[in-house]
Short mmCIF file of C-alpha atoms and ligand atoms in Angstrom, two decimals:
data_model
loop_
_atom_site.label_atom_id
_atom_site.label_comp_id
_atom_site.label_asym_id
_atom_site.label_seq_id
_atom_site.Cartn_x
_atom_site.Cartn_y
_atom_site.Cartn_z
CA UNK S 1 16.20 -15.32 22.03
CA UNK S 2 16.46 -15.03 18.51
CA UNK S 3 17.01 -11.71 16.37
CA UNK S 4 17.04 -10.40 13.13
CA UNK S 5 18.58 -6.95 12.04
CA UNK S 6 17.61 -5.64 8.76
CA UNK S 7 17.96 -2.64 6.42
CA UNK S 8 15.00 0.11 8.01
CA UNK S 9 12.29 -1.03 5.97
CA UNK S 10 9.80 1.86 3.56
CA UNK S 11 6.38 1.15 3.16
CA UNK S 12 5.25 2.03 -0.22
CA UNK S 13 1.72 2.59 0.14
CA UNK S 14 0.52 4.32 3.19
CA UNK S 15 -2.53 6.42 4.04
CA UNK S 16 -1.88 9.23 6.90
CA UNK S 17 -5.04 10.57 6.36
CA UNK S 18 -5.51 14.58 7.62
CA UNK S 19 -5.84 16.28 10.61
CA UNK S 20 -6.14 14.97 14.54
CA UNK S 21 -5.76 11.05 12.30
CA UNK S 22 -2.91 11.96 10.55
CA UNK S 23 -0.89 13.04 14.28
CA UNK S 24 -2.36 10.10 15.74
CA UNK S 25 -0.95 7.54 13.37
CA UNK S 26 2.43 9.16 11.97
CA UNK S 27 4.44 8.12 14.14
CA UNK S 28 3.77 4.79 14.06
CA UNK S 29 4.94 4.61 10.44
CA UNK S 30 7.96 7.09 11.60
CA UNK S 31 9.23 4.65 13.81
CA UNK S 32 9.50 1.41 11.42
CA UNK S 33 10.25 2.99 8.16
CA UNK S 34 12.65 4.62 6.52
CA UNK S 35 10.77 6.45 3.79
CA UNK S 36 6.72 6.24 2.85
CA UNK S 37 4.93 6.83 -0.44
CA UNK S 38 1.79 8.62 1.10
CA UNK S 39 -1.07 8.41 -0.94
CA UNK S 40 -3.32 11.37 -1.81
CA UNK S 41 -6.90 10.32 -1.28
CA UNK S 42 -8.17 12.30 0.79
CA UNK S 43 -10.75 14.82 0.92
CA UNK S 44 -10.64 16.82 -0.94
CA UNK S 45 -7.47 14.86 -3.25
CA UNK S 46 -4.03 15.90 -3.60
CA UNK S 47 -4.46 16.92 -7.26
CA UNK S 48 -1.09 19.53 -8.07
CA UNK S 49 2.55 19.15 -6.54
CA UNK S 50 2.06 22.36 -4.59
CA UNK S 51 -0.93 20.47 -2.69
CA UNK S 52 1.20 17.36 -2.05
CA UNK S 53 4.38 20.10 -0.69
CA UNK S 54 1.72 21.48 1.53
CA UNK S 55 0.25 18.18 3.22
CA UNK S 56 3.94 16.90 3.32
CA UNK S 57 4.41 20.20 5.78
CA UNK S 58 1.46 18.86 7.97
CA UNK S 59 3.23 15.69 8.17
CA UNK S 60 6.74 16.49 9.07
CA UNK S 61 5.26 18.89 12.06
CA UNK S 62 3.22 16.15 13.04
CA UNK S 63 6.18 13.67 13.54
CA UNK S 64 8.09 13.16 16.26
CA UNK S 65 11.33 14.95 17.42
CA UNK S 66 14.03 13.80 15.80
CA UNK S 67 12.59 11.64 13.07
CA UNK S 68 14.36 11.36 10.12
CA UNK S 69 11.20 9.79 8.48
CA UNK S 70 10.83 11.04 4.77
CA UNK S 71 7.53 11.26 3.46
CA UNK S 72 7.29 10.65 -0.64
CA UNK S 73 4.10 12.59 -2.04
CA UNK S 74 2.23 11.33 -4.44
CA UNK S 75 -0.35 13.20 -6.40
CA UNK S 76 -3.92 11.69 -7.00
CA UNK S 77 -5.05 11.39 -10.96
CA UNK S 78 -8.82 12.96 -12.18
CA UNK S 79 -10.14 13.42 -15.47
CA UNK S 80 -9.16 16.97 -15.38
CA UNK S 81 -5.25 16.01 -14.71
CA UNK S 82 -3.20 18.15 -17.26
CA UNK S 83 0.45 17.65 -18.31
CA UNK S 84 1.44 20.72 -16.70
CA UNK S 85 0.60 18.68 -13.35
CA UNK S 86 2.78 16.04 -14.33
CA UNK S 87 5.66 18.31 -15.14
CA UNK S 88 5.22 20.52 -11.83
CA UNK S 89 5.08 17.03 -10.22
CA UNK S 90 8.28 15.88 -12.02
CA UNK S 91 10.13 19.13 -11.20
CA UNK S 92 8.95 18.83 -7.54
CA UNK S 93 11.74 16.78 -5.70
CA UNK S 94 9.46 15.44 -2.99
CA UNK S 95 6.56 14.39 -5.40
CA UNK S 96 7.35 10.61 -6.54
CA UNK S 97 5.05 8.95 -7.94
CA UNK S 98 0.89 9.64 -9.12
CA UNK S 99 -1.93 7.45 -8.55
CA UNK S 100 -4.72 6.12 -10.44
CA UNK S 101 -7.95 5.58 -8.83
CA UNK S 102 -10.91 4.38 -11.01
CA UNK S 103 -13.54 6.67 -10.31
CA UNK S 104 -15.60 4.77 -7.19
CA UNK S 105 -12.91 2.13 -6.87
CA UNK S 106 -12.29 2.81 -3.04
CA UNK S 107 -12.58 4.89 -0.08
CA UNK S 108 -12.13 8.66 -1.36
CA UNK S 109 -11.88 7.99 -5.02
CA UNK S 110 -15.01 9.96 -6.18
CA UNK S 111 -13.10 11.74 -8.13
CA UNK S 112 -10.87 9.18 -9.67
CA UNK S 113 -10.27 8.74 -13.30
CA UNK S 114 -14.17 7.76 -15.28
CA UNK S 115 -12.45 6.62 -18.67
CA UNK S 116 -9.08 5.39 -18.39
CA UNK S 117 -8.15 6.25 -21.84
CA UNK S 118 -9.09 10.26 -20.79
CA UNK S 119 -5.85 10.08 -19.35
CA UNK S 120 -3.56 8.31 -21.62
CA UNK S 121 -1.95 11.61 -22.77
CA UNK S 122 -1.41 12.20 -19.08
CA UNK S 123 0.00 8.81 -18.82
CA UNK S 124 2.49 9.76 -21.88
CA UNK S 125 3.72 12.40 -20.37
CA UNK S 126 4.52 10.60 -17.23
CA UNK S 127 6.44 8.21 -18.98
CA UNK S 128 8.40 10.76 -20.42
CA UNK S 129 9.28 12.26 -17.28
CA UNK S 130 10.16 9.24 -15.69
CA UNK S 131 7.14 9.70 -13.24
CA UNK S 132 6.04 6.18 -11.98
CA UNK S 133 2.24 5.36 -12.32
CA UNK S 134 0.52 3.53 -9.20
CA UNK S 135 -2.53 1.95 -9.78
CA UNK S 136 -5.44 0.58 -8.17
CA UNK S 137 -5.96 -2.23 -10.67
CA UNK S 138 -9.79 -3.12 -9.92
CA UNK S 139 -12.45 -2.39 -12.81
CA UNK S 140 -15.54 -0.39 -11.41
CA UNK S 141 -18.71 -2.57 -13.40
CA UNK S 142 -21.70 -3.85 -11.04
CA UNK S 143 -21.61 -6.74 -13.50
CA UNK S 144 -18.64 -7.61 -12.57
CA UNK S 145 -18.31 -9.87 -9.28
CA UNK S 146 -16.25 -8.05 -6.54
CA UNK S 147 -13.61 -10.74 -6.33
CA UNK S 148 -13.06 -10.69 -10.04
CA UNK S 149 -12.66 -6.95 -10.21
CA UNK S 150 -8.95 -7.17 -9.82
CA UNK S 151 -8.72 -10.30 -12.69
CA UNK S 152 -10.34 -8.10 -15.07
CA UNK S 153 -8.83 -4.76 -14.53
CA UNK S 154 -5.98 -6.82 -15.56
CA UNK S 155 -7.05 -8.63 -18.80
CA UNK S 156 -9.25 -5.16 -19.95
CA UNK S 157 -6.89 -2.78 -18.91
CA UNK S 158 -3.81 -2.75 -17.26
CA UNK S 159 -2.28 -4.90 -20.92
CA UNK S 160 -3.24 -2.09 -22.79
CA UNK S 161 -1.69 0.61 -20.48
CA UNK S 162 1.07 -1.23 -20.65
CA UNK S 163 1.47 -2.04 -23.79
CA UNK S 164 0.60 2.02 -25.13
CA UNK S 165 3.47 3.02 -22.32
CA UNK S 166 6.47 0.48 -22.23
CA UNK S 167 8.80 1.97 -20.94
CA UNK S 168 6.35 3.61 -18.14
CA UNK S 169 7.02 2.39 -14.55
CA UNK S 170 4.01 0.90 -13.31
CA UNK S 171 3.24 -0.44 -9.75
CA UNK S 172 0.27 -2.48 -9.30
CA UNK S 173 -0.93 -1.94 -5.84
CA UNK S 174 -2.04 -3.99 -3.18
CA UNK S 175 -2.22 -7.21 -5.12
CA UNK S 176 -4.68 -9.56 -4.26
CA UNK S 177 -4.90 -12.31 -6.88
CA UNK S 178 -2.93 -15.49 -8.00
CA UNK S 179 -3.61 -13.89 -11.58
CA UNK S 180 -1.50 -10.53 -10.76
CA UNK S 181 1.08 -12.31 -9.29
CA UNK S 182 1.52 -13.99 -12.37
CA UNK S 183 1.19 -10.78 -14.64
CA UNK S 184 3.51 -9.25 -12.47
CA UNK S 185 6.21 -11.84 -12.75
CA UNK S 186 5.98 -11.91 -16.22
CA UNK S 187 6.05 -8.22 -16.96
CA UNK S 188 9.22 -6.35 -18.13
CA UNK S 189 11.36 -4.88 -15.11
CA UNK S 190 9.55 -1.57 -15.25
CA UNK S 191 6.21 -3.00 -13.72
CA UNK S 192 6.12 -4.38 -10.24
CA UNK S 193 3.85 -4.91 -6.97
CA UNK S 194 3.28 -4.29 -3.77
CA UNK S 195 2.05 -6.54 -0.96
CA UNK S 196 -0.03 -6.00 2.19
CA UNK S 197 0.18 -7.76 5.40
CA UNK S 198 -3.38 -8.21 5.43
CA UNK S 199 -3.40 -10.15 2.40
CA UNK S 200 -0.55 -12.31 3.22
CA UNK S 201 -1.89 -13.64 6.62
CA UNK S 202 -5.32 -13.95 5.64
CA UNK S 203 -8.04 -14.85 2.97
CA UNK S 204 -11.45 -14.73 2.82
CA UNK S 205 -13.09 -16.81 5.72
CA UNK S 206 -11.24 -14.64 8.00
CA UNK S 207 -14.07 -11.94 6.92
CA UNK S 208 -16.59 -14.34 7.16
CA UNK S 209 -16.50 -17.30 9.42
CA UNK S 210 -18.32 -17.20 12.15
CA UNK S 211 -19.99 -13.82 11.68
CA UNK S 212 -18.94 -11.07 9.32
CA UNK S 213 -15.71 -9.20 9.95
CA UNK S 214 -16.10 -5.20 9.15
CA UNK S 215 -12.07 -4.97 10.19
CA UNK S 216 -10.90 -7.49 7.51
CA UNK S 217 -12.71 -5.42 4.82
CA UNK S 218 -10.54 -3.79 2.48
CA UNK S 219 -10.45 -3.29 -0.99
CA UNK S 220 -9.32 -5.09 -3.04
CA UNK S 221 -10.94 -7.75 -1.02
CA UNK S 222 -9.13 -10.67 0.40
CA UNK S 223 -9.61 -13.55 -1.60
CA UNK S 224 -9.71 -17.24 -1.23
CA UNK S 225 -6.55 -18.71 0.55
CA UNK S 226 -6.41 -21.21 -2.42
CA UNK S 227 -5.19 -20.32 -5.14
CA UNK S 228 -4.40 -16.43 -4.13
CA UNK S 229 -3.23 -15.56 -0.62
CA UNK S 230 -0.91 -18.74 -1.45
CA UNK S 231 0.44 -17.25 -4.69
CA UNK S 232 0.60 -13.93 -2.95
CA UNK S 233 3.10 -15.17 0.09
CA UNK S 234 5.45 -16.83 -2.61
CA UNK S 235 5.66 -14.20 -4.43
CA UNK S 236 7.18 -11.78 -1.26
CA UNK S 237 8.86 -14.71 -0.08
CA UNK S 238 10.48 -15.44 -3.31
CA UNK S 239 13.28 -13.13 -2.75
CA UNK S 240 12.00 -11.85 -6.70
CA UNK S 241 12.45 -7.95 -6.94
CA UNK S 242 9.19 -7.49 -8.13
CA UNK S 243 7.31 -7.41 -5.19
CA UNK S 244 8.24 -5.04 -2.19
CA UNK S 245 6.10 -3.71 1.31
CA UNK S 246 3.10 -1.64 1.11
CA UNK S 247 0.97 -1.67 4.19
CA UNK S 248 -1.99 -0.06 2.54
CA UNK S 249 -2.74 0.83 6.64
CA UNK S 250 -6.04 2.80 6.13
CA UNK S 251 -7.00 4.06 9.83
CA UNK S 252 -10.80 4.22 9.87
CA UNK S 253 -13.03 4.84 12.85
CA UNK S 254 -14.14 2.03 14.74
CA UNK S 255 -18.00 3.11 13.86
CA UNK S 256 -17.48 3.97 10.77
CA UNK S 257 -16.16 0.48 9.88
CA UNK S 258 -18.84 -1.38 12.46
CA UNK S 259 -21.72 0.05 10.42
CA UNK S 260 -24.76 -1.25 8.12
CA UNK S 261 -22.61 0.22 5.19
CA UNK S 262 -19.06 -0.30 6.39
CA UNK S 263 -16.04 1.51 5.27
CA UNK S 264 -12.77 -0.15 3.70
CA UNK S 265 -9.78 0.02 4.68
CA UNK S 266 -7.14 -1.94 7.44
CA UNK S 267 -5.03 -0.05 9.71
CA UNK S 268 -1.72 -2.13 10.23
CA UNK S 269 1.26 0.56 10.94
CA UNK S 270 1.00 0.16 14.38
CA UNK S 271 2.75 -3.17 14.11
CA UNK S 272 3.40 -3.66 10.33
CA UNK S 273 6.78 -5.09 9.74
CA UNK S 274 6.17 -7.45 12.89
CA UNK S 275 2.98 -9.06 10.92
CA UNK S 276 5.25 -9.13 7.41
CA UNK S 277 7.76 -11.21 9.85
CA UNK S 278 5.12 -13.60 11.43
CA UNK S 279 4.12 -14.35 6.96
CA UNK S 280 7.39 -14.65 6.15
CA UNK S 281 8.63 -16.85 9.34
CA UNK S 282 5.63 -18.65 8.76
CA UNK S 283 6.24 -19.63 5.61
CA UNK S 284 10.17 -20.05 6.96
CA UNK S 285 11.19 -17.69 5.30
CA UNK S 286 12.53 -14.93 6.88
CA UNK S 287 15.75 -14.41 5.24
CA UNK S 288 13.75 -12.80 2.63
CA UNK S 289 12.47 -10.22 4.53
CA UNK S 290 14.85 -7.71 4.71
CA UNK S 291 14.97 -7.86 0.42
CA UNK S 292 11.12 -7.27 0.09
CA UNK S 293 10.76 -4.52 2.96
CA UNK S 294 13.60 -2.75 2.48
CA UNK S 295 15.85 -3.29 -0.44
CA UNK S 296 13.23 -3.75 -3.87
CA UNK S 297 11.42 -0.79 -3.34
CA UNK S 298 13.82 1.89 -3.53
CA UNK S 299 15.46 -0.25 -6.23
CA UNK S 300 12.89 0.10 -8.11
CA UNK S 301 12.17 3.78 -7.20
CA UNK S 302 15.69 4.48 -7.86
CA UNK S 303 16.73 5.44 -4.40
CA UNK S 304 19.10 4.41 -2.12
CA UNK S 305 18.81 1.82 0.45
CA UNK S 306 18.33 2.79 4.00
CA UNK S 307 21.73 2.81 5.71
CA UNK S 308 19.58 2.99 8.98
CA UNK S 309 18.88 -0.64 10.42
CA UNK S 310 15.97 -1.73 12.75
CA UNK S 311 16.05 -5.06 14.70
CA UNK S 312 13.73 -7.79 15.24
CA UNK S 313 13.49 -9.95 18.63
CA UNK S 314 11.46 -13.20 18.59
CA UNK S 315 9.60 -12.59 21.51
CA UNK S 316 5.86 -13.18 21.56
CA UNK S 317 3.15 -10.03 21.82
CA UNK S 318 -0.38 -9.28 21.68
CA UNK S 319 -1.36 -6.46 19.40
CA UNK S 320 -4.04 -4.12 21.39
CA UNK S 321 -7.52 -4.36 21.15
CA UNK S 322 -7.72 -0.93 19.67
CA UNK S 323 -6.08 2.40 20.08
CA UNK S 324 -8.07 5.33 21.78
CA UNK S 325 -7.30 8.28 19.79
CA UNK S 326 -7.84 11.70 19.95
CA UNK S 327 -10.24 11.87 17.41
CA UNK S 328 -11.13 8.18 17.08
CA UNK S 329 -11.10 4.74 18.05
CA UNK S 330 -9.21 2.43 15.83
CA UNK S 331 -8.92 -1.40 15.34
CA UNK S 332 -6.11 -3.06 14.09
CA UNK S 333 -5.22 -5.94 12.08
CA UNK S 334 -4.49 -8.69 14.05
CA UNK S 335 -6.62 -7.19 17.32
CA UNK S 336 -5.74 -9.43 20.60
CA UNK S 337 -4.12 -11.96 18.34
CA UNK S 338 -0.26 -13.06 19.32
CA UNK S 339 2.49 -11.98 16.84
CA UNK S 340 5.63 -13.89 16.98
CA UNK S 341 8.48 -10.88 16.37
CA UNK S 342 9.02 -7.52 18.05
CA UNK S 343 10.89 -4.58 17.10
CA UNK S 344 13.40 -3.60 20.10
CA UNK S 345 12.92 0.52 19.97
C1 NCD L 1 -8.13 2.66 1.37
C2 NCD L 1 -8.56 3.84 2.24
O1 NCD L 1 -9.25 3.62 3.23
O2 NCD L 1 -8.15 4.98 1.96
N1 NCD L 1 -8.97 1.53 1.64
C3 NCD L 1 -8.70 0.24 1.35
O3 NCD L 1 -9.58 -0.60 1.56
N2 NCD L 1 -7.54 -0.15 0.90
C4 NCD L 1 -8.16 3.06 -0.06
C5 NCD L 1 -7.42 2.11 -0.97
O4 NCD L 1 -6.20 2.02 -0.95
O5 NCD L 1 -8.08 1.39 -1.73
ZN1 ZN L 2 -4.49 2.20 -0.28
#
């Protein structure tokens, strides 16, 4: 049987969620990676570093014995951001990082930013601190088509951020597009990208063939398989520094996603570096796994690499049909379906 050892990968874009959720689904995560950026949407949002200190406390009691997981708090951008929350953020050493959600981009980003350019000074002073920006890059217009809203959050906006903040480190989350890849790639070292399983092993008929498919909704939604998912699984595949892991697993309730106004969001940390291997040994290219999921990121974060390792068994599975929580029931990606590597715990 074949196996593959590699660095202990960090997933740079993770929702925990709160509460009963949050203990159901930690230690998932805890178990495959290293390190997490957690992000602060929820309800009400982590707003001010003392906030994110306090939620990381929830999480480390919820993990496991013995984990040596590190969550990375982030703290969630609103129109009433002030610099003295960057600086407390700067000066806090688990803070790493703040996010930008449009206002209505997503689940839980009511009170995103309305006006981008309300928070340029903001966005100055977190370029000064060294404090790296993580956006949501989808424009919030009902004139604008849903699968263009990443395209033109790109062309409107995310050019002008960068080009007002150069030497700010920007990470364009969840990409989605053949159109960010190629932004992305051509962008100065300071901006980069991360990638979700989701949107490397699937496109847009998987949400819609054959009857519509509440668990493959996410946002940003997939896309078409031609030109984007393609461009996306080059780009992680490429071995190119740019692009590193982020699960975006978002654990909704079962109902709350099989509903006449269905939520988005895909939980995948139940089995997430086994479905980056299946993309990557799909597209035979494993050997640049271990580079994308655990090496780039913390480059690029300016942390060390894991000196932990995990190992990889190719051994065919089924991921479950669902996991009975305490306080919900929860699909996940790839339900029933056959996944071609295993971790060996
Ligand atoms: C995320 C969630 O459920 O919190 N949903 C999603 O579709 N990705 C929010 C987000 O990251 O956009
Ligand atoms: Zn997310």
């Amino acid at each position: 049987m074949k196996r593959i050892t590699l660095a202990k990968p960090d997933d740079w874009h993770l929702h925990l969620r709160d509460g009963a959720l949050m203990g159901d689904v930690v230690g998932m995560s805890a178990r495959q990676m290293g390190r997490a950026i957690i992000m602060p949407n929820l309800l009400p949002p982590v707003t001010e570093a003392k906030q994110a200190v306090a939620y990381r406390k929830k999480i480390i009691e919820s993990l496991p014995k013995r984990s040596s997981f590190n969550p990375l708090m982030t703290l969630y951008l609103t129109d009433n951001t002030t610099k003295k929350n960057i600086i407390d953020a700067s000066n806090e050493k688990h803070v790493f990082a703040a996010k930008l959600y449009p206002a209505g981009a997503t689940t839980n980003s009511d009170s995103g930013v309305t006006n981008l350019k309300n928070v340029y000074p903001i966005i100055e002073q977190m370029q000064k601190e060294g404090l790296p920006l993580l956006i949501h890059g989808e424009v919030i217009n009902n004139l604008v088509d849903v699968f263009d809203r990443e395209k033109v959050f790109i062309e409107t906006i995310l050019g002008d951020i960068l080009r007002s903040f150069p030497e700010l480190k920007v990470v364009l989350e969840h990409i989605t597009t053949k159109d960010a890849v190629d932004f992305v790639s051509k962008s100065k070292e300071n901006v980069a990208a991360t990638i979700t399983p989701h949107h490397l092993l699937s496109n847009r008929n998987h949400m819609f063939l054959g009857g519509i498919k509440p668990h493959y909704y996410c946002l940003p939604v997939l896309k078409r398989k031609v030109p984007h998912q393609e461009a996306l699984i080059k780009a992680a595949t490429s071995g190119s520094s740019k692009f590193f892991l982020g699960t975006d697993s978002a654990p909704h309730d079962k109902g709350q996603k099989e509903s006449a106004c269905g939520c988005a969001g895909i939980f995948s940390a139940n089995a997430a570096i086994e479905l980056y291997a299946e993309a990557f040994d799909r597209a035979a290219k494993i050997d640049k796994l271990e580079g994308f999921a655990a090496h780039f990121g913390a480059d690029f974060y300016g942390l060390p690499r894991n000196t932990e390792t995990i190992t990889l068994e190719k051994n065919p599975w089924t991921v479950p049909d669902n996991y009975d929580f305490s306080s919900s029931k929860v699909i996940p990606f790839f339900a029933g379906e056959s996944l071609s590597w295993r971790v060996l715990y």
